[in-house]
């Protein structure tokens, strides 16, 4: 019993196993319909195809207007089928690889089926740590920027304080000079009062 259970646990799940499960439960058909619907709604692909038909040799050959629709269709398909299918295939792969639309849904569905078949718990891959590292770098940048701003503010404050101190010193010096001038003024007046008046001329 133990050996059989261990063999079951060691059994590898192949891509074919996952695909078979997706085909059996109808997931493949549902995704195919979604892709076809989006291809029909692809205006760029539609306009490109119309332009290719209008510029085709079949329609621009003299006497094309005399051919039946069936004959024109067969001739157009023979001329444009390969190039049109290449552009359509490119659009399909863009849808499959889209991380926000059908591609995301397809990845999640395959992962869910694989986990169910293998007995594992989703998600198979842990979230990427790059966003966290990026956030850490942004935080460090913000902190360093904040420190630089604080340093600039401190220097500005110290400069303003120094200017205020110098202004205070200048004002005190001016007040002292003014007070000394005011104190010297009475003494000059007193000295001038001691000068004898000029004698009257006879």
PDB file of C-alpha atoms in Angstrom:
ATOM      1  CA  UNK A   1       0.000   0.000   0.000  1.00  0.00           C
ATOM      2  CA  UNK A   2       2.766   2.371   0.934  1.00  0.00           C
ATOM      3  CA  UNK A   3       4.704   1.676  -2.274  1.00  0.00           C
ATOM      4  CA  UNK A   4       1.646   2.229  -4.462  1.00  0.00           C
ATOM      5  CA  UNK A   5       0.791   5.521  -2.732  1.00  0.00           C
ATOM      6  CA  UNK A   6       4.368   6.739  -3.094  1.00  0.00           C
ATOM      7  CA  UNK A   7       4.320   5.802  -6.782  1.00  0.00           C
ATOM      8  CA  UNK A   8       1.144   7.809  -7.237  1.00  0.00           C
ATOM      9  CA  UNK A   9       2.742  10.794  -5.533  1.00  0.00           C
ATOM     10  CA  UNK A  10       5.820  10.511  -7.764  1.00  0.00           C
ATOM     11  CA  UNK A  11       3.736  10.235 -10.928  1.00  0.00           C
ATOM     12  CA  UNK A  12       4.583  13.097 -13.256  1.00  0.00           C
ATOM     13  CA  UNK A  13       1.813  15.146 -14.816  1.00  0.00           C
ATOM     14  CA  UNK A  14       2.582  15.802 -18.469  1.00  0.00           C
ATOM     15  CA  UNK A  15       1.287  18.661 -20.639  1.00  0.00           C
ATOM     16  CA  UNK A  16      -0.744  16.078 -22.530  1.00  0.00           C
ATOM     17  CA  UNK A  17      -2.542  15.157 -19.293  1.00  0.00           C
ATOM     18  CA  UNK A  18      -3.451  18.790 -18.662  1.00  0.00           C
ATOM     19  CA  UNK A  19      -4.566  19.316 -22.272  1.00  0.00           C
ATOM     20  CA  UNK A  20      -6.736  16.191 -22.203  1.00  0.00           C
ATOM     21  CA  UNK A  21      -8.438  17.408 -19.051  1.00  0.00           C
ATOM     22  CA  UNK A  22      -9.037  20.856 -20.572  1.00  0.00           C
ATOM     23  CA  UNK A  23     -10.503  19.290 -23.712  1.00  0.00           C
ATOM     24  CA  UNK A  24     -12.760  16.952 -21.761  1.00  0.00           C
ATOM     25  CA  UNK A  25     -14.257  19.639 -19.528  1.00  0.00           C
ATOM     26  CA  UNK A  26     -14.930  22.043 -22.446  1.00  0.00           C
ATOM     27  CA  UNK A  27     -12.349  24.656 -21.453  1.00  0.00           C
ATOM     28  CA  UNK A  28     -10.541  24.523 -24.803  1.00  0.00           C
ATOM     29  CA  UNK A  29     -13.762  25.100 -26.750  1.00  0.00           C
ATOM     30  CA  UNK A  30     -14.723  28.027 -24.509  1.00  0.00           C
ATOM     31  CA  UNK A  31     -11.329  29.697 -24.923  1.00  0.00           C
ATOM     32  CA  UNK A  32     -11.426  29.073 -28.689  1.00  0.00           C
ATOM     33  CA  UNK A  33     -14.772  30.874 -28.934  1.00  0.00           C
ATOM     34  CA  UNK A  34     -13.412  33.824 -26.949  1.00  0.00           C
ATOM     35  CA  UNK A  35     -10.403  34.089 -29.256  1.00  0.00           C
ATOM     36  CA  UNK A  36     -12.584  33.951 -32.388  1.00  0.00           C
ATOM     37  CA  UNK A  37     -14.882  36.633 -30.955  1.00  0.00           C
ATOM     38  CA  UNK A  38     -11.971  38.948 -30.234  1.00  0.00           C
ATOM     39  CA  UNK A  39     -10.471  38.314 -33.675  1.00  0.00           C
ATOM     40  CA  UNK A  40     -13.753  39.342 -35.292  1.00  0.00           C
ATOM     41  CA  UNK A  41     -13.737  42.505 -33.176  1.00  0.00           C
ATOM     42  CA  UNK A  42     -10.138  43.309 -34.142  1.00  0.00           C
ATOM     43  CA  UNK A  43     -10.608  46.379 -36.352  1.00  0.00           C
ATOM     44  CA  UNK A  44      -6.938  46.567 -37.290  1.00  0.00           C
ATOM     45  CA  UNK A  45      -6.922  42.995 -38.602  1.00  0.00           C
ATOM     46  CA  UNK A  46     -10.215  43.570 -40.399  1.00  0.00           C
ATOM     47  CA  UNK A  47      -9.023  46.756 -42.123  1.00  0.00           C
ATOM     48  CA  UNK A  48      -5.731  45.121 -43.115  1.00  0.00           C
ATOM     49  CA  UNK A  49      -7.549  42.180 -44.698  1.00  0.00           C
ATOM     50  CA  UNK A  50      -9.926  44.469 -46.608  1.00  0.00           C
ATOM     51  CA  UNK A  51      -7.000  46.491 -47.922  1.00  0.00           C
ATOM     52  CA  UNK A  52      -5.214  43.317 -49.058  1.00  0.00           C
ATOM     53  CA  UNK A  53      -8.330  42.168 -50.925  1.00  0.00           C
ATOM     54  CA  UNK A  54      -8.798  45.555 -52.600  1.00  0.00           C
ATOM     55  CA  UNK A  55      -5.161  45.550 -53.759  1.00  0.00           C
ATOM     56  CA  UNK A  56      -5.154  41.889 -54.849  1.00  0.00           C
ATOM     57  CA  UNK A  57      -4.252  40.854 -58.363  1.00  0.00           C
ATOM     58  CA  UNK A  58      -7.505  38.911 -58.656  1.00  0.00           C
ATOM     59  CA  UNK A  59      -9.739  41.970 -58.346  1.00  0.00           C
ATOM     60  CA  UNK A  60      -7.442  44.213 -60.374  1.00  0.00           C
ATOM     61  CA  UNK A  61      -7.174  41.849 -63.335  1.00  0.00           C
ATOM     62  CA  UNK A  62      -9.274  42.800 -66.373  1.00  0.00           C
ATOM     63  CA  UNK A  63     -12.365  40.636 -66.632  1.00  0.00           C
ATOM     64  CA  UNK A  64     -12.660  40.022 -62.870  1.00  0.00           C
ATOM     65  CA  UNK A  65     -16.120  41.570 -62.864  1.00  0.00           C
ATOM     66  CA  UNK A  66     -17.317  38.807 -65.184  1.00  0.00           C
ATOM     67  CA  UNK A  67     -16.360  36.017 -62.765  1.00  0.00           C
ATOM     68  CA  UNK A  68     -18.798  34.497 -60.310  1.00  0.00           C
ATOM     69  CA  UNK A  69     -18.501  35.082 -56.579  1.00  0.00           C
ATOM     70  CA  UNK A  70     -17.373  31.511 -56.107  1.00  0.00           C
ATOM     71  CA  UNK A  71     -14.598  31.904 -58.668  1.00  0.00           C
ATOM     72  CA  UNK A  72     -13.458  35.203 -57.129  1.00  0.00           C
ATOM     73  CA  UNK A  73     -13.487  33.734 -53.639  1.00  0.00           C
ATOM     74  CA  UNK A  74     -11.411  30.710 -54.666  1.00  0.00           C
ATOM     75  CA  UNK A  75      -8.921  32.920 -56.504  1.00  0.00           C
ATOM     76  CA  UNK A  76      -8.638  35.338 -53.554  1.00  0.00           C
ATOM     77  CA  UNK A  77      -8.114  32.501 -51.114  1.00  0.00           C
ATOM     78  CA  UNK A  78      -5.381  31.041 -53.282  1.00  0.00           C
ATOM     79  CA  UNK A  79      -3.641  34.425 -53.490  1.00  0.00           C
ATOM     80  CA  UNK A  80      -4.121  35.797 -49.952  1.00  0.00           C
ATOM     81  CA  UNK A  81      -4.730  32.801 -47.702  1.00  0.00           C
ATOM     82  CA  UNK A  82      -1.125  32.449 -46.500  1.00  0.00           C
ATOM     83  CA  UNK A  83      -0.536  36.136 -45.742  1.00  0.00           C
ATOM     84  CA  UNK A  84      -3.939  36.610 -44.078  1.00  0.00           C
ATOM     85  CA  UNK A  85      -3.475  33.522 -41.909  1.00  0.00           C
ATOM     86  CA  UNK A  86      -0.038  34.771 -40.842  1.00  0.00           C
ATOM     87  CA  UNK A  87      -1.510  38.056 -39.623  1.00  0.00           C
ATOM     88  CA  UNK A  88      -4.395  36.248 -37.928  1.00  0.00           C
ATOM     89  CA  UNK A  89      -1.969  33.846 -36.237  1.00  0.00           C
ATOM     90  CA  UNK A  90       0.054  36.783 -34.955  1.00  0.00           C
ATOM     91  CA  UNK A  91      -3.087  38.346 -33.486  1.00  0.00           C
ATOM     92  CA  UNK A  92      -4.040  35.034 -31.843  1.00  0.00           C
ATOM     93  CA  UNK A  93      -0.640  34.750 -30.172  1.00  0.00           C
ATOM     94  CA  UNK A  94      -0.930  38.323 -28.948  1.00  0.00           C
ATOM     95  CA  UNK A  95      -4.210  37.365 -27.277  1.00  0.00           C
ATOM     96  CA  UNK A  96      -2.727  34.194 -25.779  1.00  0.00           C
ATOM     97  CA  UNK A  97       0.308  36.022 -24.413  1.00  0.00           C
ATOM     98  CA  UNK A  98      -1.715  38.923 -23.039  1.00  0.00           C
ATOM     99  CA  UNK A  99      -1.226  38.994 -19.257  1.00  0.00           C
ATOM    100  CA  UNK A 100      -4.421  40.965 -18.664  1.00  0.00           C
ATOM    101  CA  UNK A 101      -6.960  39.181 -20.872  1.00  0.00           C
ATOM    102  CA  UNK A 102      -7.322  35.696 -22.327  1.00  0.00           C
ATOM    103  CA  UNK A 103      -3.660  34.937 -21.655  1.00  0.00           C
ATOM    104  CA  UNK A 104      -4.114  35.518 -17.940  1.00  0.00           C
ATOM    105  CA  UNK A 105      -7.258  33.382 -17.882  1.00  0.00           C
ATOM    106  CA  UNK A 106      -5.492  30.611 -19.802  1.00  0.00           C
ATOM    107  CA  UNK A 107      -2.499  30.587 -17.442  1.00  0.00           C
ATOM    108  CA  UNK A 108      -4.701  30.472 -14.361  1.00  0.00           C
ATOM    109  CA  UNK A 109      -6.822  27.655 -15.840  1.00  0.00           C
ATOM    110  CA  UNK A 110      -3.809  25.518 -16.776  1.00  0.00           C
ATOM    111  CA  UNK A 111      -2.252  26.044 -13.357  1.00  0.00           C
ATOM    112  CA  UNK A 112      -5.491  25.126 -11.595  1.00  0.00           C
ATOM    113  CA  UNK A 113      -5.897  21.908 -13.615  1.00  0.00           C
ATOM    114  CA  UNK A 114      -2.255  20.936 -13.107  1.00  0.00           C
ATOM    115  CA  UNK A 115      -2.541  21.437  -9.353  1.00  0.00           C
ATOM    116  CA  UNK A 116      -5.730  19.381  -9.254  1.00  0.00           C
ATOM    117  CA  UNK A 117      -4.144  16.513 -11.181  1.00  0.00           C
ATOM    118  CA  UNK A 118      -0.879  16.555  -9.224  1.00  0.00           C
ATOM    119  CA  UNK A 119      -2.434  17.124  -5.812  1.00  0.00           C
ATOM    120  CA  UNK A 120      -0.548  20.371  -5.239  1.00  0.00           C
ATOM    121  CA  UNK A 121      -1.783  23.611  -3.787  1.00  0.00           C
ATOM    122  CA  UNK A 122      -1.850  26.692  -6.015  1.00  0.00           C
ATOM    123  CA  UNK A 123      -0.082  28.928  -6.733  1.00  0.00           C
ATOM    124  CA  UNK A 124       2.800  26.949  -8.176  1.00  0.00           C
ATOM    125  CA  UNK A 125       5.064  29.983  -8.355  1.00  0.00           C
ATOM    126  CA  UNK A 126       5.401  32.487  -5.499  1.00  0.00           C
ATOM    127  CA  UNK A 127       4.751  36.154  -6.224  1.00  0.00           C
ATOM    128  CA  UNK A 128       7.692  37.997  -7.696  1.00  0.00           C
ATOM    129  CA  UNK A 129       9.841  39.836  -5.158  1.00  0.00           C
ATOM    130  CA  UNK A 130      10.811  42.502  -7.667  1.00  0.00           C
ATOM    131  CA  UNK A 131       7.918  44.824  -6.737  1.00  0.00           C
ATOM    132  CA  UNK A 132       8.962  44.587  -3.078  1.00  0.00           C
ATOM    133  CA  UNK A 133      12.553  45.380  -3.956  1.00  0.00           C
ATOM    134  CA  UNK A 134      11.388  48.275  -6.070  1.00  0.00           C
ATOM    135  CA  UNK A 135       9.271  49.581  -3.200  1.00  0.00           C
ATOM    136  CA  UNK A 136      12.264  49.248  -0.875  1.00  0.00           C
ATOM    137  CA  UNK A 137      14.407  51.258  -3.270  1.00  0.00           C
ATOM    138  CA  UNK A 138      11.713  53.909  -3.562  1.00  0.00           C
ATOM    139  CA  UNK A 139      11.458  54.086   0.227  1.00  0.00           C
ATOM    140  CA  UNK A 140      15.219  54.492   0.556  1.00  0.00           C
ATOM    141  CA  UNK A 141      15.153  57.221  -2.076  1.00  0.00           C
ATOM    142  CA  UNK A 142      12.365  59.017  -0.243  1.00  0.00           C
ATOM    143  CA  UNK A 143      14.210  58.728   3.069  1.00  0.00           C
ATOM    144  CA  UNK A 144      17.470  60.011   1.588  1.00  0.00           C
ATOM    145  CA  UNK A 145      15.575  62.819  -0.099  1.00  0.00           C
ATOM    146  CA  UNK A 146      13.915  63.667   3.208  1.00  0.00           C
ATOM    147  CA  UNK A 147      17.263  63.712   4.986  1.00  0.00           C
ATOM    148  CA  UNK A 148      18.726  66.009   2.344  1.00  0.00           C
ATOM    149  CA  UNK A 149      15.732  68.304   2.671  1.00  0.00           C
ATOM    150  CA  UNK A 150      16.104  68.339   6.474  1.00  0.00           C
ATOM    151  CA  UNK A 151      19.799  69.136   6.075  1.00  0.00           C
ATOM    152  CA  UNK A 152      18.978  72.018   3.750  1.00  0.00           C
ATOM    153  CA  UNK A 153      16.360  73.270   6.200  1.00  0.00           C
ATOM    154  CA  UNK A 154      18.829  73.035   9.088  1.00  0.00           C
ATOM    155  CA  UNK A 155      21.443  74.955   7.135  1.00  0.00           C
ATOM    156  CA  UNK A 156      18.839  77.530   6.192  1.00  0.00           C
ATOM    157  CA  UNK A 157      17.745  77.876   9.831  1.00  0.00           C
ATOM    158  CA  UNK A 158      21.327  78.229  11.027  1.00  0.00           C
ATOM    159  CA  UNK A 159      22.010  80.832   8.341  1.00  0.00           C
ATOM    160  CA  UNK A 160      18.902  82.780   9.285  1.00  0.00           C
ATOM    161  CA  UNK A 161      19.820  82.540  12.967  1.00  0.00           C
ATOM    162  CA  UNK A 162      23.320  83.772  12.149  1.00  0.00           C
ATOM    163  CA  UNK A 163      21.900  86.671  10.177  1.00  0.00           C
ATOM    164  CA  UNK A 164      19.564  87.552  13.024  1.00  0.00           C
ATOM    165  CA  UNK A 165      22.461  87.383  15.479  1.00  0.00           C
ATOM    166  CA  UNK A 166      24.566  89.645  13.248  1.00  0.00           C
ATOM    167  CA  UNK A 167      21.658  92.017  12.841  1.00  0.00           C
ATOM    168  CA  UNK A 168      21.177  92.078  16.595  1.00  0.00           C
ATOM    169  CA  UNK A 169      24.878  92.815  17.057  1.00  0.00           C
ATOM    170  CA  UNK A 170      24.702  95.622  14.526  1.00  0.00           C
ATOM    171  CA  UNK A 171      21.613  97.055  16.167  1.00  0.00           C
ATOM    172  CA  UNK A 172      23.256  96.886  19.597  1.00  0.00           C
ATOM    173  CA  UNK A 173      26.364  98.612  18.220  1.00  0.00           C
ATOM    174  CA  UNK A 174      24.215 101.317  16.662  1.00  0.00           C
ATOM    175  CA  UNK A 175      22.297 101.812  19.898  1.00  0.00           C
ATOM    176  CA  UNK A 176      25.547 102.032  21.838  1.00  0.00           C
ATOM    177  CA  UNK A 177      26.960 104.664  19.470  1.00  0.00           C
ATOM    178  CA  UNK A 178      23.729 106.601  19.649  1.00  0.00           C
ATOM    179  CA  UNK A 179      23.687 106.470  23.446  1.00  0.00           C
ATOM    180  CA  UNK A 180      27.283 107.653  23.601  1.00  0.00           C
ATOM    181  CA  UNK A 181      26.490 110.499  21.231  1.00  0.00           C
ATOM    182  CA  UNK A 182      23.525 111.503  23.334  1.00  0.00           C
ATOM    183  CA  UNK A 183      25.666 111.349  26.481  1.00  0.00           C
ATOM    184  CA  UNK A 184      28.371 113.514  24.911  1.00  0.00           C
ATOM    185  CA  UNK A 185      25.923 116.137  23.725  1.00  0.00           C
ATOM    186  CA  UNK A 186      25.134 117.647  27.221  1.00  0.00           C
ATOM    187  CA  UNK A 187      28.846 117.836  28.045  1.00  0.00           C
ATOM    188  CA  UNK A 188      29.459 119.790  24.856  1.00  0.00           C
ATOM    189  CA  UNK A 189      26.613 122.113  25.752  1.00  0.00           C
ATOM    190  CA  UNK A 190      28.018 122.516  29.241  1.00  0.00           C
ATOM    191  CA  UNK A 191      31.482 123.390  27.841  1.00  0.00           C
ATOM    192  CA  UNK A 192      29.993 125.880  25.485  1.00  0.00           C
ATOM    193  CA  UNK A 193      28.172 127.571  28.383  1.00  0.00           C
ATOM    194  CA  UNK A 194      31.493 128.086  30.121  1.00  0.00           C
ATOM    195  CA  UNK A 195      32.956 130.089  27.244  1.00  0.00           C
ATOM    196  CA  UNK A 196      32.864 133.813  28.185  1.00  0.00           C
ATOM    197  CA  UNK A 197      30.688 135.954  26.033  1.00  0.00           C
ATOM    198  CA  UNK A 198      32.477 138.172  23.562  1.00  0.00           C
ATOM    199  CA  UNK A 199      33.317 141.653  24.907  1.00  0.00           C
ATOM    200  CA  UNK A 200      31.322 144.541  23.576  1.00  0.00           C
ATOM    201  CA  UNK A 201      33.226 146.825  21.226  1.00  0.00           C
ATOM    202  CA  UNK A 202      33.555 150.444  22.374  1.00  0.00           C
TER     203      UNK A 202
END
